[in-house]
PDB file of C-alpha atoms in Angstrom:
ATOM      1  CA  UNK A   1      57.629  -9.455 -39.006  1.00 47.00           C
ATOM      2  CA  UNK A   2      56.022 -11.985 -36.697  1.00 49.00           C
ATOM      3  CA  UNK A   3      55.505  -9.523 -34.189  1.00 50.00           C
ATOM      4  CA  UNK A   4      53.700  -6.957 -36.561  1.00 46.00           C
ATOM      5  CA  UNK A   5      51.426  -9.358 -38.162  1.00 41.00           C
ATOM      6  CA  UNK A   6      50.203 -10.506 -34.895  1.00 44.00           C
ATOM      7  CA  UNK A   7      49.625  -6.991 -34.427  1.00 48.00           C
ATOM      8  CA  UNK A   8      47.514  -6.415 -37.088  1.00 41.00           C
ATOM      9  CA  UNK A   9      45.623  -9.597 -36.689  1.00 40.00           C
ATOM     10  CA  UNK A  10      44.749  -8.657 -33.005  1.00 43.00           C
ATOM     11  CA  UNK A  11      43.580  -5.179 -34.122  1.00 42.00           C
ATOM     12  CA  UNK A  12      41.276  -6.780 -37.008  1.00 40.00           C
ATOM     13  CA  UNK A  13      39.800  -9.573 -34.681  1.00 40.00           C
ATOM     14  CA  UNK A  14      38.926  -6.337 -31.922  1.00 45.00           C
ATOM     15  CA  UNK A  15      37.709  -4.186 -34.639  1.00 45.00           C
ATOM     16  CA  UNK A  16      35.281  -7.048 -35.939  1.00 44.00           C
ATOM     17  CA  UNK A  17      34.359  -7.870 -32.138  1.00 43.00           C
ATOM     18  CA  UNK A  18      33.446  -4.597 -31.909  1.00 48.00           C
ATOM     19  CA  UNK A  19      30.875  -4.319 -34.639  1.00 44.00           C
ATOM     20  CA  UNK A  20      29.428  -7.566 -33.509  1.00 43.00           C
ATOM     21  CA  UNK A  21      28.548  -6.441 -30.048  1.00 39.00           C
ATOM     22  CA  UNK A  22      27.766  -2.889 -31.393  1.00 42.00           C
ATOM     23  CA  UNK A  23      24.932  -4.555 -33.922  1.00 45.00           C
ATOM     24  CA  UNK A  24      24.007  -6.733 -30.968  1.00 37.00           C
ATOM     25  CA  UNK A  25      23.258  -4.395 -28.710  1.00 38.00           C
ATOM     26  CA  UNK A  26      21.864  -1.837 -30.757  1.00 46.00           C
ATOM     27  CA  UNK A  27      19.133  -5.041 -32.061  1.00 42.00           C
ATOM     28  CA  UNK A  28      18.526  -5.537 -27.988  1.00 42.00           C
ATOM     29  CA  UNK A  29      18.963  -1.928 -26.396  1.00 46.00           C
ATOM     30  CA  UNK A  30      18.405  -1.920 -22.557  1.00 47.00           C
ATOM     31  CA  UNK A  31      17.567  -5.862 -22.727  1.00 49.00           C
ATOM     32  CA  UNK A  32      20.997  -6.922 -23.932  1.00 45.00           C
ATOM     33  CA  UNK A  33      22.388  -7.108 -20.099  1.00 45.00           C
ATOM     34  CA  UNK A  34      19.004  -8.276 -18.897  1.00 52.00           C
ATOM     35  CA  UNK A  35      19.928 -11.073 -16.225  1.00 50.00           C
ATOM     36  CA  UNK A  36      23.654 -10.809 -16.596  1.00 47.00           C
ATOM     37  CA  UNK A  37      23.701  -9.731 -13.083  1.00 50.00           C
ATOM     38  CA  UNK A  38      21.748 -12.635 -11.861  1.00 64.00           C
ATOM     39  CA  UNK A  39      19.002 -10.195 -10.299  1.00 77.00           C
ATOM     40  CA  UNK A  40      15.784 -11.304  -9.976  1.00 87.00           C
ATOM     41  CA  UNK A  41      13.248  -9.805 -12.790  1.00 92.00           C
ATOM     42  CA  UNK A  42      11.066  -8.262  -9.927  1.00 93.00           C
ATOM     43  CA  UNK A  43      12.108  -6.423  -6.775  1.00 93.00           C
ATOM     44  CA  UNK A  44      10.389  -6.195  -3.561  1.00 94.00           C
ATOM     45  CA  UNK A  45      11.102  -2.500  -2.716  1.00 92.00           C
ATOM     46  CA  UNK A  46       9.141  -1.820   0.186  1.00 91.00           C
ATOM     47  CA  UNK A  47       6.556  -3.674   2.466  1.00 94.00           C
ATOM     48  CA  UNK A  48       4.395  -1.677   4.896  1.00 91.00           C
ATOM     49  CA  UNK A  49       1.760  -3.216   7.459  1.00 88.00           C
ATOM     50  CA  UNK A  50      -0.859  -0.875   8.273  1.00 77.00           C
ATOM     51  CA  UNK A  51      -1.838  -2.075  12.331  1.00 67.00           C
ATOM     52  CA  UNK A  52      -1.818   1.366  13.739  1.00 65.00           C
ATOM     53  CA  UNK A  53      -5.019   1.819  15.960  1.00 69.00           C
ATOM     54  CA  UNK A  54      -5.982  -2.266  15.312  1.00 79.00           C
ATOM     55  CA  UNK A  55      -6.258  -5.025  17.694  1.00 88.00           C
ATOM     56  CA  UNK A  56      -3.714  -7.540  18.046  1.00 92.00           C
ATOM     57  CA  UNK A  57      -3.913 -11.073  20.062  1.00 95.00           C
ATOM     58  CA  UNK A  58      -0.693 -12.768  21.351  1.00 95.00           C
ATOM     59  CA  UNK A  59      -0.005 -16.781  20.978  1.00 95.00           C
ATOM     60  CA  UNK A  60       1.280 -17.394  24.365  1.00 93.00           C
ATOM     61  CA  UNK A  61       0.220 -15.599  27.865  1.00 92.00           C
ATOM     62  CA  UNK A  62       3.091 -13.292  28.982  1.00 90.00           C
ATOM     63  CA  UNK A  63       4.169 -14.548  32.268  1.00 88.00           C
ATOM     64  CA  UNK A  64       8.389 -13.776  31.952  1.00 91.00           C
ATOM     65  CA  UNK A  65       9.091 -11.102  34.003  1.00 90.00           C
ATOM     66  CA  UNK A  66      11.275  -9.249  31.670  1.00 90.00           C
ATOM     67  CA  UNK A  67       8.429  -9.424  28.919  1.00 90.00           C
ATOM     68  CA  UNK A  68       5.750  -8.168  31.131  1.00 87.00           C
ATOM     69  CA  UNK A  69       8.331  -5.245  32.276  1.00 85.00           C
ATOM     70  CA  UNK A  70       8.304  -4.441  28.415  1.00 85.00           C
ATOM     71  CA  UNK A  71       4.398  -4.989  27.795  1.00 84.00           C
ATOM     72  CA  UNK A  72       3.547  -2.521  31.180  1.00 82.00           C
ATOM     73  CA  UNK A  73       6.480  -0.071  30.114  1.00 80.00           C
ATOM     74  CA  UNK A  74       7.224   2.096  27.535  1.00 78.00           C
ATOM     75  CA  UNK A  75       9.243   0.169  24.904  1.00 79.00           C
ATOM     76  CA  UNK A  76      10.970   1.732  22.146  1.00 82.00           C
ATOM     77  CA  UNK A  77      10.254   0.811  18.795  1.00 81.00           C
ATOM     78  CA  UNK A  78      12.744  -2.069  18.493  1.00 87.00           C
ATOM     79  CA  UNK A  79      11.855  -3.641  21.950  1.00 87.00           C
ATOM     80  CA  UNK A  80       7.991  -3.413  20.887  1.00 85.00           C
ATOM     81  CA  UNK A  81       8.814  -5.107  17.842  1.00 87.00           C
ATOM     82  CA  UNK A  82      10.851  -8.094  19.279  1.00 91.00           C
ATOM     83  CA  UNK A  83       8.080  -8.616  21.845  1.00 91.00           C
ATOM     84  CA  UNK A  84       5.534  -9.166  19.217  1.00 91.00           C
ATOM     85  CA  UNK A  85       7.663 -11.474  17.182  1.00 93.00           C
ATOM     86  CA  UNK A  86       8.344 -13.566  20.406  1.00 94.00           C
ATOM     87  CA  UNK A  87       4.653 -13.941  21.195  1.00 95.00           C
ATOM     88  CA  UNK A  88       3.816 -14.285  17.498  1.00 95.00           C
ATOM     89  CA  UNK A  89       1.214 -11.209  17.527  1.00 94.00           C
ATOM     90  CA  UNK A  90      -1.309 -11.308  14.607  1.00 95.00           C
ATOM     91  CA  UNK A  91      -3.828  -8.430  13.531  1.00 93.00           C
ATOM     92  CA  UNK A  92      -7.603  -9.720  14.285  1.00 94.00           C
ATOM     93  CA  UNK A  93     -10.082 -10.547  11.645  1.00 93.00           C
ATOM     94  CA  UNK A  94      -8.400  -8.171   8.765  1.00 91.00           C
ATOM     95  CA  UNK A  95      -4.872  -6.304   8.248  1.00 91.00           C
ATOM     96  CA  UNK A  96      -3.842  -4.208   5.315  1.00 91.00           C
ATOM     97  CA  UNK A  97      -0.686  -4.934   3.575  1.00 93.00           C
ATOM     98  CA  UNK A  98       1.163  -2.354   0.994  1.00 93.00           C
ATOM     99  CA  UNK A  99       3.719  -4.158  -1.058  1.00 94.00           C
ATOM    100  CA  UNK A 100       5.591  -2.138  -3.758  1.00 93.00           C
ATOM    101  CA  UNK A 101       7.107  -4.171  -6.555  1.00 93.00           C
ATOM    102  CA  UNK A 102       9.864  -2.588  -8.783  1.00 93.00           C
ATOM    103  CA  UNK A 103      10.904  -4.085 -12.061  1.00 92.00           C
ATOM    104  CA  UNK A 104      14.543  -5.071 -13.262  1.00 92.00           C
ATOM    105  CA  UNK A 105      14.330  -5.559 -16.764  1.00 88.00           C
ATOM    106  CA  UNK A 106      13.599  -4.026 -20.017  1.00 87.00           C
ATOM    107  CA  UNK A 107      10.113  -5.461 -20.239  1.00 87.00           C
ATOM    108  CA  UNK A 108       8.366  -8.125 -17.894  1.00 92.00           C
ATOM    109  CA  UNK A 109       4.704  -9.231 -16.570  1.00 93.00           C
ATOM    110  CA  UNK A 110       3.188  -9.970 -12.960  1.00 93.00           C
ATOM    111  CA  UNK A 111       1.244 -12.765 -13.982  1.00 92.00           C
ATOM    112  CA  UNK A 112      -0.306 -13.705 -10.643  1.00 94.00           C
ATOM    113  CA  UNK A 113       0.029 -12.491  -6.827  1.00 94.00           C
ATOM    114  CA  UNK A 114      -1.557 -15.366  -4.575  1.00 95.00           C
ATOM    115  CA  UNK A 115      -1.331 -15.927  -0.622  1.00 96.00           C
ATOM    116  CA  UNK A 116       0.409 -19.005   0.564  1.00 96.00           C
ATOM    117  CA  UNK A 117      -0.555 -20.270   3.955  1.00 97.00           C
ATOM    118  CA  UNK A 118       2.586 -21.489   5.768  1.00 97.00           C
ATOM    119  CA  UNK A 119       0.631 -23.034   8.895  1.00 96.00           C
ATOM    120  CA  UNK A 120      -2.606 -22.562  10.602  1.00 96.00           C
ATOM    121  CA  UNK A 121      -4.181 -23.100  13.793  1.00 97.00           C
ATOM    122  CA  UNK A 122      -7.338 -22.002  16.045  1.00 96.00           C
ATOM    123  CA  UNK A 123      -7.834 -18.274  16.960  1.00 97.00           C
ATOM    124  CA  UNK A 124      -5.118 -16.752  19.301  1.00 96.00           C
ATOM    125  CA  UNK A 125      -6.722 -16.167  22.732  1.00 94.00           C
ATOM    126  CA  UNK A 126      -3.803 -15.769  25.028  1.00 94.00           C
ATOM    127  CA  UNK A 127      -3.825 -12.081  25.251  1.00 91.00           C
ATOM    128  CA  UNK A 128      -5.848  -9.151  23.491  1.00 91.00           C
ATOM    129  CA  UNK A 129      -3.967  -6.109  22.921  1.00 88.00           C
ATOM    130  CA  UNK A 130      -6.557  -3.403  22.199  1.00 83.00           C
ATOM    131  CA  UNK A 131      -5.973   0.370  21.260  1.00 73.00           C
ATOM    132  CA  UNK A 132      -8.331   2.652  23.556  1.00 58.00           C
ATOM    133  CA  UNK A 133     -10.038   3.449  20.301  1.00 51.00           C
ATOM    134  CA  UNK A 134      -9.615   1.420  17.177  1.00 46.00           C
ATOM    135  CA  UNK A 135      -9.371   2.970  13.911  1.00 46.00           C
ATOM    136  CA  UNK A 136     -11.051   2.101  10.937  1.00 46.00           C
ATOM    137  CA  UNK A 137      -8.875   0.241   7.952  1.00 40.00           C
ATOM    138  CA  UNK A 138      -8.068   2.142   4.941  1.00 38.00           C
ATOM    139  CA  UNK A 139     -10.020   1.807   1.553  1.00 37.00           C
ATOM    140  CA  UNK A 140      -9.211  -1.575   0.209  1.00 47.00           C
ATOM    141  CA  UNK A 141      -8.112  -2.627  -3.542  1.00 80.00           C
ATOM    142  CA  UNK A 142      -7.425  -6.216  -3.301  1.00 89.00           C
ATOM    143  CA  UNK A 143      -8.637  -8.352  -0.842  1.00 92.00           C
ATOM    144  CA  UNK A 144      -7.459 -12.098   0.115  1.00 94.00           C
ATOM    145  CA  UNK A 145      -9.828 -14.466   2.175  1.00 94.00           C
ATOM    146  CA  UNK A 146      -7.481 -16.662   4.361  1.00 95.00           C
ATOM    147  CA  UNK A 147     -10.467 -19.013   5.036  1.00 95.00           C
ATOM    148  CA  UNK A 148     -10.832 -20.307   1.161  1.00 93.00           C
ATOM    149  CA  UNK A 149      -9.362 -23.693   0.424  1.00 92.00           C
ATOM    150  CA  UNK A 150      -7.536 -21.831  -2.157  1.00 91.00           C
ATOM    151  CA  UNK A 151      -6.695 -18.644  -0.956  1.00 93.00           C
ATOM    152  CA  UNK A 152      -6.500 -15.983  -4.047  1.00 94.00           C
ATOM    153  CA  UNK A 153      -6.531 -12.207  -4.420  1.00 93.00           C
ATOM    154  CA  UNK A 154      -9.940 -10.722  -5.287  1.00 93.00           C
ATOM    155  CA  UNK A 155     -11.696  -7.454  -5.244  1.00 86.00           C
ATOM    156  CA  UNK A 156     -14.171  -6.222  -2.455  1.00 79.00           C
ATOM    157  CA  UNK A 157     -16.924  -5.789  -5.021  1.00 81.00           C
ATOM    158  CA  UNK A 158     -16.724  -9.659  -6.689  1.00 84.00           C
ATOM    159  CA  UNK A 159     -14.901 -12.144  -3.966  1.00 81.00           C
ATOM    160  CA  UNK A 160     -15.630 -14.994  -6.451  1.00 83.00           C
ATOM    161  CA  UNK A 161     -13.640 -13.765  -9.569  1.00 86.00           C
ATOM    162  CA  UNK A 162      -9.203 -13.744  -8.916  1.00 89.00           C
ATOM    163  CA  UNK A 163      -8.267 -10.530  -9.423  1.00 88.00           C
ATOM    164  CA  UNK A 164      -5.243 -11.816 -11.669  1.00 89.00           C
ATOM    165  CA  UNK A 165      -7.489 -14.075 -13.835  1.00 85.00           C
ATOM    166  CA  UNK A 166      -8.446 -10.769 -15.669  1.00 81.00           C
ATOM    167  CA  UNK A 167      -5.873  -8.270 -15.222  1.00 84.00           C
ATOM    168  CA  UNK A 168      -1.600  -8.637 -15.569  1.00 88.00           C
ATOM    169  CA  UNK A 169       0.576  -5.967 -14.461  1.00 90.00           C
ATOM    170  CA  UNK A 170       3.320  -4.742 -16.911  1.00 92.00           C
ATOM    171  CA  UNK A 171       6.544  -3.326 -15.809  1.00 90.00           C
ATOM    172  CA  UNK A 172       9.488  -1.733 -17.323  1.00 91.00           C
ATOM    173  CA  UNK A 173      12.999  -1.603 -15.396  1.00 91.00           C
ATOM    174  CA  UNK A 174      12.923   1.026 -12.589  1.00 91.00           C
ATOM    175  CA  UNK A 175       8.963   1.266 -12.980  1.00 91.00           C
ATOM    176  CA  UNK A 176       6.956   0.589  -9.633  1.00 91.00           C
ATOM    177  CA  UNK A 177       3.754  -1.236  -9.022  1.00 90.00           C
ATOM    178  CA  UNK A 178       1.725  -0.667  -5.434  1.00 91.00           C
ATOM    179  CA  UNK A 179      -0.520  -3.517  -4.417  1.00 92.00           C
ATOM    180  CA  UNK A 180      -2.936  -2.609  -1.945  1.00 91.00           C
ATOM    181  CA  UNK A 181      -3.588  -6.196  -0.251  1.00 93.00           C
ATOM    182  CA  UNK A 182      -6.467  -6.337   3.069  1.00 92.00           C
ATOM    183  CA  UNK A 183      -6.220 -10.043   4.166  1.00 94.00           C
ATOM    184  CA  UNK A 184      -9.215 -11.221   5.963  1.00 94.00           C
ATOM    185  CA  UNK A 185     -10.183 -14.238   8.377  1.00 96.00           C
ATOM    186  CA  UNK A 186     -12.986 -15.418  10.391  1.00 96.00           C
ATOM    187  CA  UNK A 187     -12.001 -18.876  11.441  1.00 96.00           C
ATOM    188  CA  UNK A 188      -8.312 -19.104  12.524  1.00 97.00           C
ATOM    189  CA  UNK A 189      -4.783 -18.486  13.017  1.00 98.00           C
ATOM    190  CA  UNK A 190      -2.577 -18.023  10.052  1.00 98.00           C
ATOM    191  CA  UNK A 191       1.059 -17.378   9.011  1.00 97.00           C
ATOM    192  CA  UNK A 192       1.388 -16.841   5.191  1.00 97.00           C
ATOM    193  CA  UNK A 193       3.445 -14.898   2.712  1.00 97.00           C
ATOM    194  CA  UNK A 194       2.696 -13.952  -1.032  1.00 97.00           C
ATOM    195  CA  UNK A 195       4.028 -15.452  -4.041  1.00 96.00           C
ATOM    196  CA  UNK A 196       4.376 -13.320  -7.065  1.00 95.00           C
ATOM    197  CA  UNK A 197       4.489 -15.131 -10.889  1.00 95.00           C
ATOM    198  CA  UNK A 198       6.630 -13.021 -12.867  1.00 94.00           C
ATOM    199  CA  UNK A 199       7.152 -13.704 -16.808  1.00 93.00           C
ATOM    200  CA  UNK A 200      10.107 -12.299 -18.132  1.00 88.00           C
ATOM    201  CA  UNK A 201      12.620 -13.475 -20.875  1.00 83.00           C
ATOM    202  CA  UNK A 202      10.217 -15.943 -22.096  1.00 82.00           C
ATOM    203  CA  UNK A 203      10.004 -17.744 -18.619  1.00 87.00           C
ATOM    204  CA  UNK A 204       8.042 -17.958 -14.974  1.00 92.00           C
ATOM    205  CA  UNK A 205       9.540 -17.331 -11.842  1.00 92.00           C
ATOM    206  CA  UNK A 206       8.468 -16.992  -8.279  1.00 94.00           C
ATOM    207  CA  UNK A 207       8.945 -14.355  -6.179  1.00 93.00           C
ATOM    208  CA  UNK A 208       8.495 -14.550  -2.147  1.00 95.00           C
ATOM    209  CA  UNK A 209       6.662 -11.463  -0.426  1.00 96.00           C
ATOM    210  CA  UNK A 210       7.270 -11.459   3.441  1.00 96.00           C
ATOM    211  CA  UNK A 211       7.076  -9.128   6.242  1.00 94.00           C
ATOM    212  CA  UNK A 212       9.739  -7.132   6.617  1.00 90.00           C
ATOM    213  CA  UNK A 213      12.906  -9.002   8.074  1.00 89.00           C
ATOM    214  CA  UNK A 214      11.825 -12.012   6.227  1.00 92.00           C
ATOM    215  CA  UNK A 215       9.157 -12.936   8.934  1.00 94.00           C
ATOM    216  CA  UNK A 216       5.731 -14.246   7.806  1.00 96.00           C
ATOM    217  CA  UNK A 217       2.772 -12.382   8.041  1.00 96.00           C
ATOM    218  CA  UNK A 218       0.104 -13.322  11.146  1.00 96.00           C
ATOM    219  CA  UNK A 219      -3.147 -12.641  11.093  1.00 96.00           C
ATOM    220  CA  UNK A 220      -6.379 -14.403  13.438  1.00 97.00           C
ATOM    221  CA  UNK A 221      -9.408 -14.459  13.731  1.00 97.00           C
ATOM    222  CA  UNK A 222     -11.258 -12.822  16.910  1.00 94.00           C
ATOM    223  CA  UNK A 223     -11.786 -15.269  19.835  1.00 94.00           C
ATOM    224  CA  UNK A 224     -14.871 -15.644  21.895  1.00 91.00           C
ATOM    225  CA  UNK A 225     -12.760 -14.525  24.664  1.00 90.00           C
ATOM    226  CA  UNK A 226      -9.284 -13.761  25.929  1.00 91.00           C
ATOM    227  CA  UNK A 227      -7.240 -14.784  28.936  1.00 91.00           C
ATOM    228  CA  UNK A 228      -6.172 -11.529  29.629  1.00 88.00           C
ATOM    229  CA  UNK A 229      -6.676  -7.925  28.034  1.00 88.00           C
ATOM    230  CA  UNK A 230      -4.166  -5.287  27.666  1.00 86.00           C
ATOM    231  CA  UNK A 231      -5.408  -1.658  26.788  1.00 82.00           C
ATOM    232  CA  UNK A 232      -3.529   0.915  25.723  1.00 71.00           C
ATOM    233  CA  UNK A 233      -3.433   4.745  24.456  1.00 53.00           C
ATOM    234  CA  UNK A 234      -0.386   6.637  22.457  1.00 54.00           C
ATOM    235  CA  UNK A 235       0.173   8.804  25.842  1.00 48.00           C
ATOM    236  CA  UNK A 236      -0.341   6.113  28.434  1.00 53.00           C
ATOM    237  CA  UNK A 237       1.184   3.000  27.273  1.00 58.00           C
ATOM    238  CA  UNK A 238      -0.247  -0.254  28.315  1.00 69.00           C
ATOM    239  CA  UNK A 239      -2.512  -0.769  31.215  1.00 72.00           C
ATOM    240  CA  UNK A 240      -2.545  -3.829  33.466  1.00 66.00           C
ATOM    241  CA  UNK A 241      -4.581  -6.539  32.313  1.00 63.00           C
ATOM    242  CA  UNK A 242      -8.567  -7.549  32.855  1.00 58.00           C
ATOM    243  CA  UNK A 243      -8.900 -11.257  33.244  1.00 55.00           C
ATOM    244  CA  UNK A 244     -11.356 -12.672  30.858  1.00 56.00           C
ATOM    245  CA  UNK A 245     -12.442 -16.267  31.775  1.00 49.00           C
ATOM    246  CA  UNK A 246     -14.500 -18.389  29.514  1.00 47.00           C
ATOM    247  CA  UNK A 247     -15.796 -20.077  32.782  1.00 41.00           C
ATOM    248  CA  UNK A 248     -17.385 -16.775  34.023  1.00 42.00           C
ATOM    249  CA  UNK A 249     -18.855 -16.270  30.454  1.00 44.00           C
ATOM    250  CA  UNK A 250     -17.040 -12.710  30.477  1.00 46.00           C
ATOM    251  CA  UNK A 251     -16.276 -12.202  26.465  1.00 48.00           C
ATOM    252  CA  UNK A 252     -13.748  -9.589  26.751  1.00 52.00           C
TER     253      UNK A 252
END
């Protein structure tokens, strides 16, 4: 008798729980499970630096034998990437960054995206890596002037007004937004990242946007002269350097 009563009670409790859960889920829809898995409201789905055909500058001279062998040889993609990271290679003047953000909630809003400077220094002048024919950067949508005291994203048409002061981005789960950002400088060397402010479920969170591999973005102003210049072409690889010394007045 006791076992029979306990079985009926368990069935009644299970049925009631099912009714409560069904009503709760139907009222909230897909948002019912938002945040339960601990995932951020927005994922950085893709980041690409469009530096092909643009000049690069190194922070330190290339003196190590193994690194000179990589620079003057024909390294594979992994060796080239590791070499450029060791010497903190930076695009010169401006660089275009494509960022794809993907929503992880039933509804959210990207209220702001702004650059955050991690370190700054005078322009890089150790070595200039320049292609035999430099290409033009593609058309831009948003600009970040890193020389400003408080860098913000603006449009090229009106650089005085922050882009997100008049616009915001609304996303739902699985929806993507692409930002085409051109960072620019004429004064110094910067290591930086971007910070997105995302509003979801009634509160705001910050999302860091970095270069691939979690590295900072790097950009430098053009120096008046470089201690060495390496020219390259897709067919021939890097060529031996031309030395450019300020004392000789040779602004390479």
